[in-house]
GROMACS .gro file of C-alpha atoms in nm:
model
  354
    1MET     CA    1  -3.121  -2.280   5.413
    2GLU     CA    2  -2.922  -1.989   5.552
    3LEU     CA    3  -2.835  -2.001   5.920
    4LYS     CA    4  -2.812  -1.682   6.118
    5GLY     CA    5  -2.601  -1.615   6.421
    6ARG     CA    6  -2.619  -1.346   6.691
    7VAL     CA    7  -2.309  -1.143   6.760
    8GLU     CA    8  -2.278  -0.906   7.054
    9PRO     CA    9  -2.063  -0.611   6.942
   10GLY     CA   10  -1.961  -0.529   7.299
   11ARG     CA   11  -2.056  -0.548   7.662
   12GLY     CA   12  -2.228  -0.254   7.822
   13PRO     CA   13  -2.097  -0.098   8.142
   14VAL     CA   14  -2.169  -0.284   8.462
   15LEU     CA   15  -2.453  -0.134   8.664
   16GLY     CA   16  -2.316   0.135   8.885
   17GLY     CA   17  -1.977   0.111   8.722
   18ARG     CA   18  -1.783   0.368   8.523
   19PRO     CA   19  -1.853   0.389   8.149
   20PRO     CA   20  -1.565   0.318   7.913
   21SER     CA   21  -1.331   0.605   7.838
   22GLY     CA   22  -1.455   0.843   7.570
   23GLN     CA   23  -1.825   0.772   7.640
   24PHE     CA   24  -2.094   0.883   7.887
   25ARG     CA   25  -2.450   0.792   7.953
   26GLY     CA   26  -2.709   0.983   7.761
   27PRO     CA   27  -3.057   1.059   7.885
   28GLY     CA   28  -3.182   0.722   7.764
   29GLY     CA   29  -2.907   0.530   7.934
   30GLY     CA   30  -2.724   0.454   7.609
   31ARG     CA   31  -2.364   0.543   7.521
   32GLU     CA   32  -2.282   0.855   7.331
   33SER     CA   33  -1.956   1.001   7.216
   34ARG     CA   34  -1.818   1.306   7.388
   35GLY     CA   35  -1.882   1.494   7.068
   36GLY     CA   36  -2.260   1.466   7.118
   37ARG     CA   37  -2.540   1.301   6.923
   38SER     CA   38  -2.502   1.527   6.621
   39GLY     CA   39  -2.158   1.387   6.535
   40GLY     CA   40  -1.924   1.654   6.668
   41ARG     CA   41  -1.546   1.630   6.663
   42GLY     CA   42  -1.527   1.407   6.967
   43ARG     CA   43  -1.282   1.120   6.970
   44GLY     CA   44  -1.550   0.871   7.067
   45ARG     CA   45  -1.730   0.871   6.731
   46ALA     CA   46  -1.613   0.590   6.504
   47ARG     CA   47  -1.701   0.430   6.172
   48GLY     CA   48  -1.678   0.061   6.109
   49ARG     CA   49  -1.507  -0.085   5.800
   50GLY     CA   50  -1.844  -0.179   5.655
   51GLY     CA   51  -2.000   0.167   5.668
   52SER     CA   52  -2.106   0.447   5.899
   53GLN     CA   53  -2.265   0.387   6.233
   54GLN     CA   54  -2.641   0.437   6.212
   55GLY     CA   55  -2.873   0.554   6.480
   56GLY     CA   56  -3.030   0.207   6.512
   57ASP     CA   57  -2.698   0.030   6.567
   58ARG     CA   58  -2.679   0.020   6.941
   59PRO     CA   59  -2.514  -0.222   7.179
   60GLY     CA   60  -2.703  -0.544   7.195
   61ALA     CA   61  -2.841  -0.521   6.841
   62ALA     CA   62  -2.826  -0.844   6.641
   63VAL     CA   63  -2.588  -0.862   6.343
   64GLU     CA   64  -2.675  -1.123   6.084
   65LEU     CA   65  -2.377  -1.317   5.942
   66PRO     CA   66  -2.399  -1.599   5.685
   67VAL     CA   67  -2.224  -1.910   5.808
   68ASN     CA   68  -2.270  -2.139   5.509
   69PHE     CA   69  -2.035  -1.950   5.275
   70LYS     CA   70  -1.766  -2.137   5.076
   71PRO     CA   71  -1.398  -2.055   5.135
   72LEU     CA   72  -1.192  -1.923   4.844
   73GLU     CA   73  -1.065  -2.202   4.622
   74LYS     CA   74  -0.685  -2.226   4.583
   75SER     CA   75  -0.574  -2.216   4.222
   76GLU     CA   76  -0.273  -2.410   4.102
   77ASN     CA   77  -0.089  -2.101   3.978
   78ARG     CA   78  -0.154  -1.886   4.284
   79TYR     CA   79   0.128  -1.676   4.430
   80ILE     CA   80   0.313  -1.835   4.719
   81ALA     CA   81   0.585  -1.650   4.909
   82LYS     CA   82   0.933  -1.801   4.888
   83ALA     CA   83   0.941  -1.858   5.261
   84LEU     CA   84   0.642  -2.090   5.221
   85ARG     CA   85   0.782  -2.273   4.918
   86VAL     CA   86   1.101  -2.409   5.069
   87GLY     CA   87   1.000  -2.761   4.979
   88SER     CA   88   1.024  -2.680   4.607
   89ASP     CA   89   1.350  -2.777   4.436
   90THR     CA   90   1.313  -2.488   4.192
   91VAL     CA   91   1.288  -2.234   4.472
   92GLU     CA   92   1.582  -2.385   4.658
   93ASP     CA   93   1.787  -2.358   4.338
   94GLU     CA   94   1.683  -1.994   4.299
   95MET     CA   95   1.781  -1.917   4.656
   96GLN     CA   96   2.119  -2.085   4.607
   97GLU     CA   97   2.177  -1.889   4.286
   98GLU     CA   98   2.104  -1.565   4.470
   99VAL     CA   99   2.357  -1.659   4.737
  100TYR     CA  100   2.650  -1.742   4.509
  101ASP     CA  101   2.568  -1.453   4.274
  102ARG     CA  102   2.589  -1.211   4.566
  103ARG     CA  103   2.908  -1.364   4.708
  104ILE     CA  104   3.087  -1.367   4.373
  105ARG     CA  105   2.992  -1.005   4.301
  106VAL     CA  106   3.128  -0.899   4.639
  107LEU     CA  107   3.462  -1.068   4.567
  108LEU     CA  108   3.486  -0.916   4.217
  109ASN     CA  109   3.425  -0.572   4.366
  110LYS     CA  110   3.692  -0.640   4.626
  111ILE     CA  111   3.974  -0.775   4.407
  112THR     CA  112   4.276  -0.550   4.335
  113PRO     CA  113   4.636  -0.612   4.225
  114ASP     CA  114   4.741  -0.600   4.593
  115ASN     CA  115   4.501  -0.869   4.717
  116PHE     CA  116   4.483  -1.062   4.391
  117ASP     CA  117   4.625  -1.391   4.522
  118GLU     CA  118   4.394  -1.407   4.822
  119VAL     CA  119   4.070  -1.298   4.655
  120SER     CA  120   4.130  -1.495   4.335
  121ASP     CA  121   4.168  -1.810   4.547
  122GLU     CA  122   3.826  -1.740   4.698
  123LEU     CA  123   3.677  -1.695   4.351
  124LEU     CA  124   3.832  -2.021   4.236
  125ALA     CA  125   3.679  -2.191   4.538
  126TRP     CA  126   3.336  -2.071   4.428
  127GLY     CA  127   3.398  -2.197   4.076
  128GLY     CA  128   3.510  -2.527   4.227
  129LYS     CA  129   3.165  -2.575   4.380
  130SER     CA  130   3.054  -2.681   4.032
  131ALA     CA  131   3.218  -3.016   4.112
  132LYS     CA  132   2.887  -3.103   4.279
  133GLU     CA  133   2.696  -3.016   3.960
  134THR     CA  134   2.668  -3.182   3.622
  135ASP     CA  135   2.637  -2.869   3.409
  136GLY     CA  136   2.901  -2.630   3.550
  137ARG     CA  137   2.634  -2.375   3.634
  138ILE     CA  138   2.827  -2.187   3.904
  139LEU     CA  139   3.147  -2.180   3.697
  140ARG     CA  140   2.961  -2.043   3.394
  141HIS     CA  141   2.800  -1.774   3.607
  142LEU     CA  142   3.139  -1.678   3.750
  143ILE     CA  143   3.282  -1.634   3.400
  144THR     CA  144   2.980  -1.428   3.293
  145LEU     CA  145   3.028  -1.193   3.588
  146VAL     CA  146   3.401  -1.162   3.515
  147PHE     CA  147   3.315  -1.059   3.158
  148GLN     CA  148   3.071  -0.799   3.284
  149LYS     CA  149   3.331  -0.647   3.517
  150ALA     CA  150   3.606  -0.653   3.254
  151THR     CA  151   3.394  -0.480   2.989
  152ASP     CA  152   3.254  -0.225   3.233
  153GLU     CA  153   3.599  -0.150   3.378
  154PRO     CA  154   3.852  -0.181   3.091
  155VAL     CA  155   4.125  -0.023   3.303
  156TRP     CA  156   4.121  -0.350   3.505
  157ALA     CA  157   4.107  -0.575   3.196
  158LYS     CA  158   4.460  -0.706   3.249
  159MET     CA  159   4.381  -0.818   3.604
  160TYR     CA  160   4.060  -0.994   3.497
  161ALA     CA  161   4.247  -1.167   3.213
  162GLN     CA  162   4.503  -1.283   3.470
  163LEU     CA  163   4.215  -1.420   3.678
  164CYS     CA  164   4.084  -1.617   3.379
  165HIS     CA  165   4.432  -1.758   3.317
  166LYS     CA  166   4.454  -1.868   3.679
  167MET     CA  167   4.113  -2.036   3.652
  168ILE     CA  168   4.233  -2.235   3.351
  169CYS     CA  169   4.547  -2.346   3.536
  170HIS     CA  170   4.388  -2.435   3.870
  171THR     CA  171   4.026  -2.543   3.816
  172SER     CA  172   3.985  -2.900   3.938
  173PRO     CA  173   3.919  -3.174   3.680
  174ASP     CA  174   3.629  -3.276   3.905
  175VAL     CA  175   3.441  -2.977   3.763
  176GLU     CA  176   3.274  -3.102   3.446
  177ASP     CA  177   2.988  -3.025   3.213
  178ARG     CA  178   2.809  -3.337   3.094
  179ASN     CA  179   2.652  -3.143   2.809
  180LEU     CA  180   2.996  -3.094   2.649
  181ARG     CA  181   3.223  -3.374   2.534
  182THR     CA  182   3.584  -3.402   2.424
  183LYS     CA  183   3.695  -3.557   2.095
  184GLU     CA  184   3.758  -3.880   2.283
  185GLY     CA  185   3.398  -3.887   2.407
  186GLY     CA  186   3.459  -3.790   2.769
  187TYR     CA  187   3.307  -3.496   2.954
  188LEU     CA  188   3.478  -3.160   2.919
  189SER     CA  189   3.626  -3.066   3.256
  190GLY     CA  190   3.881  -2.861   3.447
  191GLY     CA  191   4.082  -2.597   3.264
  192PHE     CA  192   3.957  -2.718   2.925
  193LEU     CA  193   3.602  -2.645   3.037
  194VAL     CA  194   3.699  -2.297   3.157
  195ARG     CA  195   3.864  -2.222   2.822
  196LYS     CA  196   3.556  -2.347   2.636
  197TYR     CA  197   3.327  -2.123   2.840
  198LEU     CA  198   3.558  -1.825   2.780
  199LEU     CA  199   3.576  -1.884   2.404
  200THR     CA  200   3.199  -1.920   2.379
  201LYS     CA  201   3.143  -1.599   2.574
  202CYS     CA  202   3.397  -1.408   2.363
  203GLN     CA  203   3.237  -1.528   2.042
  204GLU     CA  204   2.882  -1.447   2.154
  205ASP     CA  205   2.964  -1.095   2.271
  206PHE     CA  206   3.192  -1.014   1.976
  207GLU     CA  207   2.944  -1.133   1.712
  208HIS     CA  208   2.658  -0.954   1.886
  209GLY     CA  209   2.832  -0.628   1.806
  210TRP     CA  210   2.795  -0.288   1.971
  211LYS     CA  211   2.696  -0.057   1.687
  212VAL     CA  212   2.446   0.195   1.818
  213GLU     CA  213   2.311   0.530   1.706
  214ILE     CA  214   2.399   0.795   1.964
  215PRO     CA  215   2.116   1.051   2.007
  216MET     CA  216   2.194   1.420   1.975
  217ASP     CA  217   2.025   1.507   2.304
  218ILE     CA  218   2.302   1.451   2.559
  219GLU     CA  219   2.058   1.483   2.848
  220SER     CA  220   1.831   1.199   2.735
  221SER     CA  221   1.841   0.852   2.890
  222GLU     CA  222   1.885   0.705   2.539
  223TYR     CA  223   2.209   0.899   2.500
  224TYR     CA  224   2.360   0.756   2.818
  225GLU     CA  225   2.243   0.405   2.728
  226ALA     CA  226   2.406   0.433   2.384
  227ILE     CA  227   2.731   0.559   2.536
  228LYS     CA  228   2.724   0.269   2.782
  229ILE     CA  229   2.684   0.013   2.502
  230LYS     CA  230   2.971   0.168   2.307
  231ARG     CA  231   3.196   0.173   2.615
  232ARG     CA  232   3.121  -0.193   2.686
  233GLY     CA  233   3.208  -0.281   2.325
  234LEU     CA  234   3.547  -0.111   2.350
  235GLY     CA  235   3.597  -0.275   2.688
  236LEU     CA  236   3.526  -0.615   2.533
  237VAL     CA  237   3.791  -0.561   2.264
  238LYS     CA  238   4.043  -0.456   2.528
  239PHE     CA  239   3.963  -0.764   2.737
  240ILE     CA  240   3.992  -0.998   2.436
  241GLY     CA  241   4.334  -0.852   2.366
  242GLU     CA  242   4.446  -0.909   2.725
  243LEU     CA  243   4.319  -1.269   2.713
  244PHE     CA  244   4.537  -1.321   2.406
  245LEU     CA  245   4.841  -1.180   2.587
  246PHE     CA  246   4.783  -1.438   2.863
  247ASP     CA  247   4.759  -1.716   2.598
  248VAL     CA  248   4.393  -1.779   2.679
  249LEU     CA  249   4.299  -1.703   2.316
  250THR     CA  250   4.496  -1.836   2.021
  251LEU     CA  251   4.673  -1.653   1.739
  252ARG     CA  252   4.415  -1.783   1.490
  253ILE     CA  253   4.127  -1.633   1.689
  254MET     CA  254   4.296  -1.294   1.704
  255HIS     CA  255   4.352  -1.287   1.328
  256GLU     CA  256   3.984  -1.370   1.278
  257CYS     CA  257   3.890  -1.076   1.500
  258VAL     CA  258   4.116  -0.836   1.306
  259LYS     CA  259   3.980  -0.956   0.972
  260ARG     CA  260   3.625  -0.907   1.095
  261LEU     CA  261   3.699  -0.547   1.199
  262LEU     CA  262   3.873  -0.477   0.864
  263SER     CA  263   3.600  -0.624   0.645
  264ASN     CA  264   3.464  -0.288   0.522
  265VAL     CA  265   3.728  -0.046   0.395
  266GLU     CA  266   3.513   0.167   0.161
  267THR     CA  267   3.244   0.261   0.415
  268PRO     CA  268   3.386   0.158   0.753
  269GLU     CA  269   3.182   0.189   1.069
  270GLU     CA  270   3.331   0.412   1.337
  271GLU     CA  271   3.265   0.166   1.620
  272GLU     CA  272   3.444  -0.119   1.441
  273THR     CA  273   3.732   0.103   1.331
  274GLU     CA  274   3.789   0.238   1.680
  275SER     CA  275   3.774  -0.119   1.816
  276LEU     CA  276   4.034  -0.223   1.558
  277ALA     CA  277   4.269   0.052   1.673
  278LYS     CA  278   4.221  -0.044   2.039
  279LEU     CA  279   4.277  -0.413   1.967
  280LEU     CA  280   4.594  -0.370   1.760
  281THR     CA  281   4.734  -0.122   2.011
  282THR     CA  282   4.696  -0.393   2.276
  283VAL     CA  283   4.815  -0.702   2.085
  284GLY     CA  284   5.009  -0.560   1.788
  285SER     CA  285   5.354  -0.639   1.926
  286LYS     CA  286   5.260  -1.006   1.979
  287LEU     CA  287   5.083  -1.040   1.642
  288ASP     CA  288   5.360  -0.873   1.440
  289VAL     CA  289   5.600  -1.168   1.442
  290PRO     CA  290   5.804  -1.304   1.147
  291ASN     CA  291   5.573  -1.597   1.069
  292ALA     CA  292   5.269  -1.362   1.060
  293ARG     CA  293   5.438  -1.055   0.910
  294SER     CA  294   5.267  -1.101   0.574
  295TYR     CA  295   4.923  -1.088   0.738
  296MET     CA  296   5.013  -0.771   0.925
  297ASP     CA  297   5.140  -0.607   0.606
  298VAL     CA  298   4.802  -0.668   0.441
  299TYR     CA  299   4.620  -0.533   0.746
  300PHE     CA  300   4.815  -0.208   0.745
  301VAL     CA  301   4.768  -0.149   0.374
  302ARG     CA  302   4.395  -0.146   0.445
  303ILE     CA  303   4.444   0.067   0.755
  304GLN     CA  304   4.643   0.320   0.550
  305THR     CA  305   4.353   0.344   0.307
  306MET     CA  306   4.102   0.391   0.587
  307SER     CA  307   4.312   0.666   0.748
  308THR     CA  308   4.226   0.897   0.456
  309ASN     CA  309   3.863   0.795   0.424
  310LYS     CA  310   3.637   1.100   0.464
  311HIS     CA  311   3.356   0.870   0.573
  312LEU     CA  312   3.530   0.855   0.912
  313THR     CA  313   3.557   1.144   1.153
  314SER     CA  314   3.889   1.319   1.196
  315ARG     CA  315   3.923   1.168   1.544
  316ILE     CA  316   3.914   0.813   1.405
  317ARG     CA  317   4.144   0.898   1.113
  318PHE     CA  318   4.408   1.038   1.348
  319MET     CA  319   4.369   0.730   1.565
  320LEU     CA  320   4.455   0.510   1.264
  321ARG     CA  321   4.756   0.729   1.180
  322ASP     CA  322   4.881   0.693   1.537
  323LEU     CA  323   4.846   0.317   1.497
  324ILE     CA  324   5.054   0.321   1.176
  325GLU     CA  325   5.321   0.528   1.352
  326LEU     CA  326   5.319   0.288   1.647
  327ARG     CA  327   5.403  -0.005   1.420
  328GLN     CA  328   5.681   0.193   1.254
  329LYS     CA  329   5.833   0.240   1.601
  330ASN     CA  330   5.820  -0.136   1.670
  331TRP     CA  331   5.519  -0.097   1.899
  332VAL     CA  332   5.707   0.111   2.155
  333THR     CA  333   5.466   0.364   2.300
  334ARG     CA  334   5.579   0.712   2.396
  335ILE     CA  335   5.369   0.713   2.713
  336GLU     CA  336   5.330   0.414   2.941
  337GLU     CA  337   4.970   0.301   2.951
  338ALA     CA  338   4.804   0.398   3.277
  339GLY     CA  339   4.651   0.118   3.478
  340PRO     CA  340   4.606  -0.017   3.829
  341LYS     CA  341   4.927  -0.075   4.023
  342THR     CA  342   5.021  -0.237   4.348
  343ILE     CA  343   5.140  -0.024   4.638
  344ALA     CA  344   5.494  -0.156   4.585
  345GLU     CA  345   5.488  -0.046   4.219
  346ILE     CA  346   5.369   0.300   4.321
  347HIS     CA  347   5.662   0.332   4.565
  348GLU     CA  348   5.905   0.218   4.293
  349ASP     CA  349   5.773   0.480   4.051
  350ALA     CA  350   5.808   0.747   4.319
  351GLU     CA  351   6.170   0.647   4.383
  352ARG     CA  352   6.255   0.662   4.012
  353LYS     CA  353   6.111   1.013   3.984
  354LYS     CA  354   6.325   1.147   4.270
   0.00000   0.00000   0.00000
């Protein structure tokens, strides 16, 4: 049985009183808009959300509303705003991740050679918050963001490698990952954990590769995306080389990288060949030592062959010839590599040029 209720849309004017603004009494005593009965442009005419006002809808008319309707049922997978889900552990974790992601990014954008000590200490403090975790989540995220910055900004690769070295030296042993164990059966922690995360990230990104076909249309979005991927690949190689110079990566790992980039001499890929030249330019002087001289000799025999390979562009072939010449000059470059400097170093350079 459906119940019906009576709703009064509004009260009429009190007898003898003034009608509401925008209305006046018509001949029959009812209210009309100032635009007239025929629906002129007067401001008093209005339409309700449910449809247009009809001639029979006058003040005092009954409006029938069902009152036995069922409310909407709440489904289990309905959307709930974050502000209303604070009781959920998952949401609290997401909110915390947003906080430390934002704070770490701000610090990485802020760090320079001049403020390195101060800002790097703040970054280490954020990594140290993983001491309250069992999986090193914050520390892993910090290392991931450092990799992103280093590959996007290869000119700062040396500074980011220095930051990684500092993290290895100063991360508290209280920071541990209970998913990783040492040979003795304990949990991997402290600087050993940082090194493990770094090695894993290097291996994943290096093996993923960065070969990409660059479109001919330089105004297309695909062109800029391809250039970005290639730039990040070269930035990764530069960063790996700087990590080796700071003894974060071992000699064995570097030789594996060089062998991987030299695996195809007959039909070499330009991306891998350019990466090889960048890597050896960065680490060649440290790799070319007496106990590894035989390896380097083999590498450069292959590089000499590649330098005349017509499969490569002239730009890459000349790059390989410059690399051969660099080794012949005992890795002494003619021009000092440009990079970020402290204010004190800039003043020293200015004094030397006077």
